[in-house]
Amino acid sequence: MLLKVDNVSVSYGAVEALKAVSLAVSGAEIVAVLGANGAGKTTLLKAISGLVPIKSGSILYDGQKLHELPAHVIARLGVVHIPEGRKVFATLTVEENLNLGGYGCAKEEVQKAKARVFQLFPVLKERRRQLAGTLSGGEQQMLAIGRGLMRSPKLMLLDEPSLGLAPLLVDQVFATILQINKDGVPILLVEQNARKALSIANQAYILEVGRIVLAGAARELAADERVRQAYLGGVTYERRLRAKESRATGNTPDPRG
Amino acid sequence: MRLLGKRPTWLYKQPVRWAFLAATIALLLSFPFWASRYWIDVGFYVGLYALLGLGLNVILGEVGLFNLGHAAFWALGAYTTAILNVRLGIPTLALLPLSALVAGGCAWLISSPIIHLRGDYLCIVTIALGEIVRLVLINNPAGLTGGPNGVIGIARPVFLGHVIRTPLDFYFLVWAMVALCAFALRQLQRSRIGRAWNYIREDEIAAEAMGVDVRSLKLLAFVLGAALAGLAGNIFAAKMRMVSPDSFTFMESCLMFCIVLLGGMGSIPGTILGAALVVLFPEIFRPVAQYRLLFFGLALAATMYFRPGGLWPRRRAVEFTAGRAARP
């Protein structure tokens, strides 16, 4: 087991954001954590990367107790957190942002990693001298992922990579995530876009107001009736699907389905 | 690569900048030989405030920590020099590194428990620290600081047998220090530490998540900035030959804050320019004596309105759109 989160609770003051959450990431898989706004998904990632202190429980990574280490040490262990809303350094150039991702690494390693990132995202190479704040949302997300790749991560924590992106770009970002995973990086993915996340994940957990309510293989969860109801659009979704089909066959459907 | 005839690239890459730098140095070197004693003294204060500004620039400009109590570290440097010189007779110039060390050490002690505070919270605590130091000095602990009267009779510094006594001597002493510090800080700015400081200023959490040791680097900036203020304190004490708590008021901290904001956060030449303006402006407007501070305030407001990034912001080569190079 690469990462083992065991009975972790986190509170912000009196508000308990995570209540005895346990999950595991093994080998080279993609694990998705789904849930609505305020379910505690981001808090979970922040707890793993040391950005918020945990109240109880333990987080074990490769035999090390992550919850006892400060955030910058965790990052140097190869646990890379790609925060929600991208958080690229808007006033630095694309290249400077990437250099920051390799902070503390040897120069040659940084150069090598940068070449790899440019290969994965050619658009970043084109814009290397541009300020990160002037990039489009999709490009910023690519930069955030690229910045995370600079340290040759051993575990990638991805927070809402689809946030605020056009559907076409979402597809592109998810294809990249799959590619990174194929190259051998395990990924813990937090998403609101449940359908997309389940389509690429191996394992999935569903978080509701700080608790894991459902866990299992992604394929099984996608077929689960409760999940379909709550996260995959339920009846409305099926209706929309049907409408799409009938549009394809040429019938003019009722706009309400 | 040719080894023979290798020309220094910097000379023809940025000829304007180097010409400007050379002209500035020439002006600063020649200034005391054609200016009156009064203006040489003003020049000294420009240098002194430049030194204080450079120190605060590390804390406020590079890392973005709001420190409105910088005068406290200046006071610590000045009083270290005064007390040790008057009581133990240690030469003033020999106390230069010690003053920096004491100010830096105190900064480490004081800022360790508060360094995690953000923005305005840190600002309020530093205001309080500035006041605490000033009030402690007034209250004459163990008869060391001489209360409101301060410490008098500090010996003149001696440099290689030459007694530093005239405004001219002090002018060169302070500007030599400014040149030294500016060069060192410029090197630091371009180092891994300097870059990490700027990352912290832009986004602390993201920097930490990228593996930057935020706490140690913030502390380092605080200690370094305070040590520079300690240096300035030593030179100030040597020049005045006395120190008193009146010199280290909250107003002084505000002035240093203005210097950094006016010049441009994180910009070394900007800070020196800011110091020059903050010192020169009240002098130039002396004829309209009682209104000069009003003019000063207006000028500050106008600067913030028309040049929000400061008068001489730090330049970085960036492109705004593909193909078109621009410098903000």
CSV table of C-alpha atoms in Angstrom, one decimal, chain B residues 18-254:
chain,number,residue,atom,x,y,z
B,18,TRP,CA,25.4,50.5,-17.3
B,19,ALA,CA,25.8,54.1,-18.4
B,20,PHE,CA,23.1,55.0,-15.9
B,21,LEU,CA,24.7,53.1,-13.1
B,22,ALA,CA,28.1,54.7,-13.9
B,23,ALA,CA,26.6,58.1,-13.9
B,24,THR,CA,24.8,57.5,-10.6
B,25,ILE,CA,28.1,56.3,-8.9
B,26,ALA,CA,29.9,59.3,-10.4
B,27,LEU,CA,27.3,61.7,-9.1
B,28,LEU,CA,27.4,60.1,-5.6
B,29,LEU,CA,31.2,60.2,-5.5
B,30,SER,CA,31.5,63.8,-6.7
B,31,PHE,CA,28.5,65.2,-4.8
B,32,PRO,CA,30.2,66.0,-1.5
B,33,PHE,CA,33.0,68.0,-3.4
B,34,TRP,CA,30.6,70.5,-4.9
B,35,ALA,CA,27.7,70.5,-2.4
B,36,SER,CA,27.5,72.5,0.8
B,37,ARG,CA,28.0,70.9,4.2
B,38,TYR,CA,24.3,71.0,4.8
B,39,TRP,CA,23.5,69.1,1.6
B,40,ILE,CA,26.3,66.6,2.4
B,41,ASP,CA,24.5,65.9,5.6
B,42,VAL,CA,21.2,65.5,3.7
B,43,GLY,CA,23.1,63.1,1.5
B,44,PHE,CA,24.2,61.1,4.6
B,45,TYR,CA,20.6,60.8,5.7
B,46,VAL,CA,19.6,59.6,2.2
B,47,GLY,CA,22.2,56.9,2.6
B,48,LEU,CA,21.1,56.0,6.1
B,49,TYR,CA,17.4,55.7,5.1
B,50,ALA,CA,18.5,53.7,2.0
B,51,LEU,CA,20.2,51.2,4.3
B,52,LEU,CA,17.1,51.0,6.5
B,53,GLY,CA,14.9,50.8,3.4
B,54,LEU,CA,17.0,48.0,1.9
B,55,GLY,CA,16.6,46.0,5.2
B,56,LEU,CA,12.8,46.5,5.2
B,57,ASN,CA,12.7,45.7,1.5
B,58,VAL,CA,13.9,42.2,2.2
B,59,ILE,CA,11.1,41.7,4.7
B,60,LEU,CA,8.3,43.7,3.0
B,61,GLY,CA,9.4,43.8,-0.6
B,62,GLU,CA,10.8,40.3,-1.2
B,63,VAL,CA,8.7,38.2,1.1
B,64,GLY,CA,5.7,40.5,1.6
B,65,LEU,CA,5.7,40.4,5.4
B,66,PHE,CA,4.1,43.6,6.7
B,67,ASN,CA,6.5,44.9,9.2
B,68,LEU,CA,5.6,48.3,10.7
B,69,GLY,CA,8.1,48.1,13.6
B,70,HIS,CA,11.3,48.2,11.7
B,71,ALA,CA,12.5,51.2,13.8
B,72,ALA,CA,12.8,48.8,16.7
B,73,PHE,CA,15.7,46.9,15.1
B,74,TRP,CA,17.3,50.2,14.1
B,75,ALA,CA,17.1,51.2,17.8
B,76,LEU,CA,18.5,47.9,19.0
B,77,GLY,CA,21.5,48.4,16.7
B,78,ALA,CA,22.0,52.0,17.8
B,79,TYR,CA,21.7,51.2,21.5
B,80,THR,CA,24.0,48.1,21.3
B,81,THR,CA,26.7,50.4,19.8
B,82,ALA,CA,26.0,53.2,22.3
B,83,ILE,CA,26.0,51.1,25.5
B,84,LEU,CA,28.9,48.9,24.6
B,85,ASN,CA,31.0,51.8,23.5
B,86,VAL,CA,30.3,54.1,26.4
B,87,ARG,CA,30.4,51.4,29.1
B,88,LEU,CA,33.1,49.1,27.8
B,89,GLY,CA,35.0,51.4,25.5
B,90,ILE,CA,34.8,49.0,22.5
B,91,PRO,CA,35.6,51.0,19.3
B,92,THR,CA,32.5,52.1,17.5
B,93,LEU,CA,33.4,50.6,14.1
B,94,ALA,CA,34.2,47.3,15.7
B,95,LEU,CA,30.7,47.2,17.0
B,96,LEU,CA,29.3,47.4,13.4
B,97,PRO,CA,29.0,43.6,13.0
B,98,LEU,CA,28.0,43.1,16.6
B,99,SER,CA,25.1,45.6,16.3
B,100,ALA,CA,23.9,43.8,13.2
B,101,LEU,CA,24.2,40.5,15.1
B,102,VAL,CA,22.3,41.7,18.1
B,103,ALA,CA,19.5,43.2,16.0
B,104,GLY,CA,19.3,40.1,13.9
B,105,GLY,CA,19.4,37.8,17.0
B,106,CYS,CA,16.6,39.8,18.6
B,107,ALA,CA,14.6,39.7,15.4
B,108,TRP,CA,15.0,35.9,15.5
B,109,LEU,CA,13.8,35.7,19.1
B,110,ILE,CA,10.9,38.1,18.5
B,111,SER,CA,9.7,36.8,15.2
B,112,SER,CA,9.9,33.1,15.8
B,113,PRO,CA,6.6,32.9,17.6
B,114,ILE,CA,4.8,35.3,15.3
B,115,ILE,CA,6.1,34.4,11.9
B,116,HIS,CA,3.1,32.3,11.0
B,117,LEU,CA,0.8,35.3,11.2
B,118,ARG,CA,-0.4,36.7,7.9
B,119,GLY,CA,-0.9,40.1,6.5
B,120,ASP,CA,-2.5,42.7,8.8
B,121,TYR,CA,-2.2,40.4,11.9
B,122,LEU,CA,1.6,40.4,11.6
B,123,CYS,CA,1.4,44.1,10.9
B,124,ILE,CA,-0.3,44.8,14.2
B,125,VAL,CA,2.1,42.7,16.2
B,126,THR,CA,5.1,44.5,14.6
B,127,ILE,CA,3.6,47.9,15.5
B,128,ALA,CA,3.3,46.7,19.1
B,129,LEU,CA,6.9,45.4,19.0
B,130,GLY,CA,8.1,48.8,17.8
B,131,GLU,CA,6.3,50.5,20.7
B,132,ILE,CA,7.5,47.9,23.2
B,133,VAL,CA,11.1,48.5,22.4
B,134,ARG,CA,10.7,52.2,22.5
B,135,LEU,CA,9.0,52.1,25.8
B,136,VAL,CA,11.5,49.7,27.3
B,137,LEU,CA,14.3,52.2,26.3
B,138,ILE,CA,12.4,55.1,28.0
B,139,ASN,CA,12.0,53.1,31.2
B,140,ASN,CA,15.8,52.6,31.5
B,141,PRO,CA,16.1,48.9,32.4
B,142,ALA,CA,19.0,48.3,34.8
B,143,GLY,CA,20.1,51.8,34.2
B,144,LEU,CA,21.5,50.8,30.8
B,145,THR,CA,19.6,52.9,28.4
B,146,GLY,CA,19.6,56.2,30.3
B,147,GLY,CA,15.8,56.6,30.0
B,148,PRO,CA,14.4,59.5,28.0
B,149,ASN,CA,17.8,61.2,27.8
B,150,GLY,CA,19.4,58.3,26.1
B,151,VAL,CA,23.1,57.5,26.0
B,152,ILE,CA,25.5,60.3,25.3
B,153,GLY,CA,29.2,60.5,24.5
B,154,ILE,CA,29.7,57.8,21.9
B,155,ALA,CA,33.2,57.8,20.6
B,156,ARG,CA,33.9,58.7,17.0
B,157,PRO,CA,34.6,55.7,14.8
B,158,VAL,CA,38.2,55.2,13.6
B,159,PHE,CA,38.9,53.6,10.3
B,160,LEU,CA,42.5,52.6,9.7
B,161,GLY,CA,43.8,55.4,11.9
B,162,HIS,CA,41.5,57.9,10.2
B,163,VAL,CA,38.9,59.4,12.6
B,164,ILE,CA,35.5,59.6,10.9
B,165,ARG,CA,34.2,63.0,12.1
B,166,THR,CA,33.1,65.3,9.3
B,167,PRO,CA,29.9,65.0,7.3
B,168,LEU,CA,32.1,64.1,4.3
B,169,ASP,CA,33.5,61.1,6.2
B,170,PHE,CA,30.1,59.9,7.3
B,171,TYR,CA,28.7,60.4,3.8
B,172,PHE,CA,31.3,58.0,2.4
B,173,LEU,CA,30.9,55.6,5.3
B,174,VAL,CA,27.2,55.2,4.8
B,175,TRP,CA,27.3,55.1,1.1
B,176,ALA,CA,30.0,52.5,1.1
B,177,MET,CA,27.7,50.4,3.3
B,178,VAL,CA,24.8,51.0,1.0
B,179,ALA,CA,26.8,49.9,-2.1
B,180,LEU,CA,28.0,46.8,-0.3
B,181,CYS,CA,24.6,45.8,0.9
B,182,ALA,CA,22.9,46.6,-2.4
B,183,PHE,CA,25.4,44.4,-4.3
B,184,ALA,CA,25.0,41.5,-1.8
B,185,LEU,CA,21.2,41.8,-1.8
B,186,ARG,CA,21.2,41.8,-5.6
B,187,GLN,CA,23.1,38.5,-5.7
B,188,LEU,CA,20.7,37.1,-3.1
B,189,GLN,CA,17.7,38.2,-5.1
B,190,ARG,CA,18.9,36.1,-8.0
B,191,SER,CA,19.7,33.1,-5.9
B,192,ARG,CA,17.5,30.2,-4.9
B,193,ILE,CA,16.7,32.0,-1.7
B,194,GLY,CA,15.6,35.1,-3.4
B,195,ARG,CA,13.3,33.2,-5.8
B,196,ALA,CA,11.8,31.3,-2.9
B,197,TRP,CA,11.1,34.6,-1.1
B,198,ASN,CA,9.2,35.8,-4.2
B,199,TYR,CA,7.2,32.5,-4.4
B,200,ILE,CA,6.2,33.0,-0.8
B,201,ARG,CA,5.1,36.5,-1.5
B,202,GLU,CA,2.9,35.4,-4.4
B,203,ASP,CA,1.2,32.5,-2.7
B,204,GLU,CA,2.4,31.0,0.5
B,205,ILE,CA,0.4,27.8,0.4
B,206,ALA,CA,1.3,27.0,-3.1
B,207,ALA,CA,4.9,27.6,-2.3
B,208,GLU,CA,4.8,25.3,0.6
B,209,ALA,CA,3.1,22.6,-1.4
B,210,MET,CA,5.9,22.9,-3.9
B,211,GLY,CA,8.5,22.1,-1.3
B,212,VAL,CA,9.6,25.6,-0.2
B,213,ASP,CA,10.4,25.7,3.6
B,214,VAL,CA,8.2,28.8,4.2
B,215,ARG,CA,8.9,29.2,7.9
B,216,SER,CA,12.7,29.2,7.8
B,217,LEU,CA,12.8,31.4,4.7
B,218,LYS,CA,10.5,33.9,6.3
B,219,LEU,CA,12.6,33.9,9.5
B,220,LEU,CA,15.7,34.3,7.4
B,221,ALA,CA,14.3,37.4,5.7
B,222,PHE,CA,13.2,38.9,9.0
B,223,VAL,CA,16.7,38.3,10.6
B,224,LEU,CA,18.5,39.6,7.6
B,225,GLY,CA,16.3,42.7,7.3
B,226,ALA,CA,16.7,43.4,11.0
B,227,ALA,CA,20.5,42.9,10.8
B,228,LEU,CA,20.7,45.6,8.1
B,229,ALA,CA,18.7,47.9,10.4
B,230,GLY,CA,21.2,47.1,13.1
B,231,LEU,CA,24.0,48.2,10.8
B,232,ALA,CA,22.2,51.5,10.1
B,233,GLY,CA,21.7,51.9,13.9
B,234,ASN,CA,25.5,51.6,14.5
B,235,ILE,CA,26.3,54.3,11.8
B,236,PHE,CA,23.5,56.5,13.2
B,237,ALA,CA,24.8,56.3,16.7
B,238,ALA,CA,28.3,57.0,15.6
B,239,LYS,CA,27.1,60.0,13.6
B,240,MET,CA,24.9,61.5,16.3
B,241,ARG,CA,27.3,60.6,19.2
B,242,MET,CA,24.2,60.0,21.2
B,243,VAL,CA,21.0,57.9,21.0
B,244,SER,CA,17.7,58.6,22.6
B,245,PRO,CA,14.3,56.9,22.3
B,246,ASP,CA,12.8,59.9,20.4
B,247,SER,CA,14.7,58.9,17.2
B,248,PHE,CA,13.0,55.5,16.9
B,249,THR,CA,9.3,56.4,16.9
B,250,PHE,CA,6.4,54.7,15.0
B,251,MET,CA,6.7,57.5,12.5
B,252,GLU,CA,10.2,56.3,11.5
B,253,SER,CA,8.8,52.8,10.8
B,254,CYS,CA,6.1,54.4,8.7
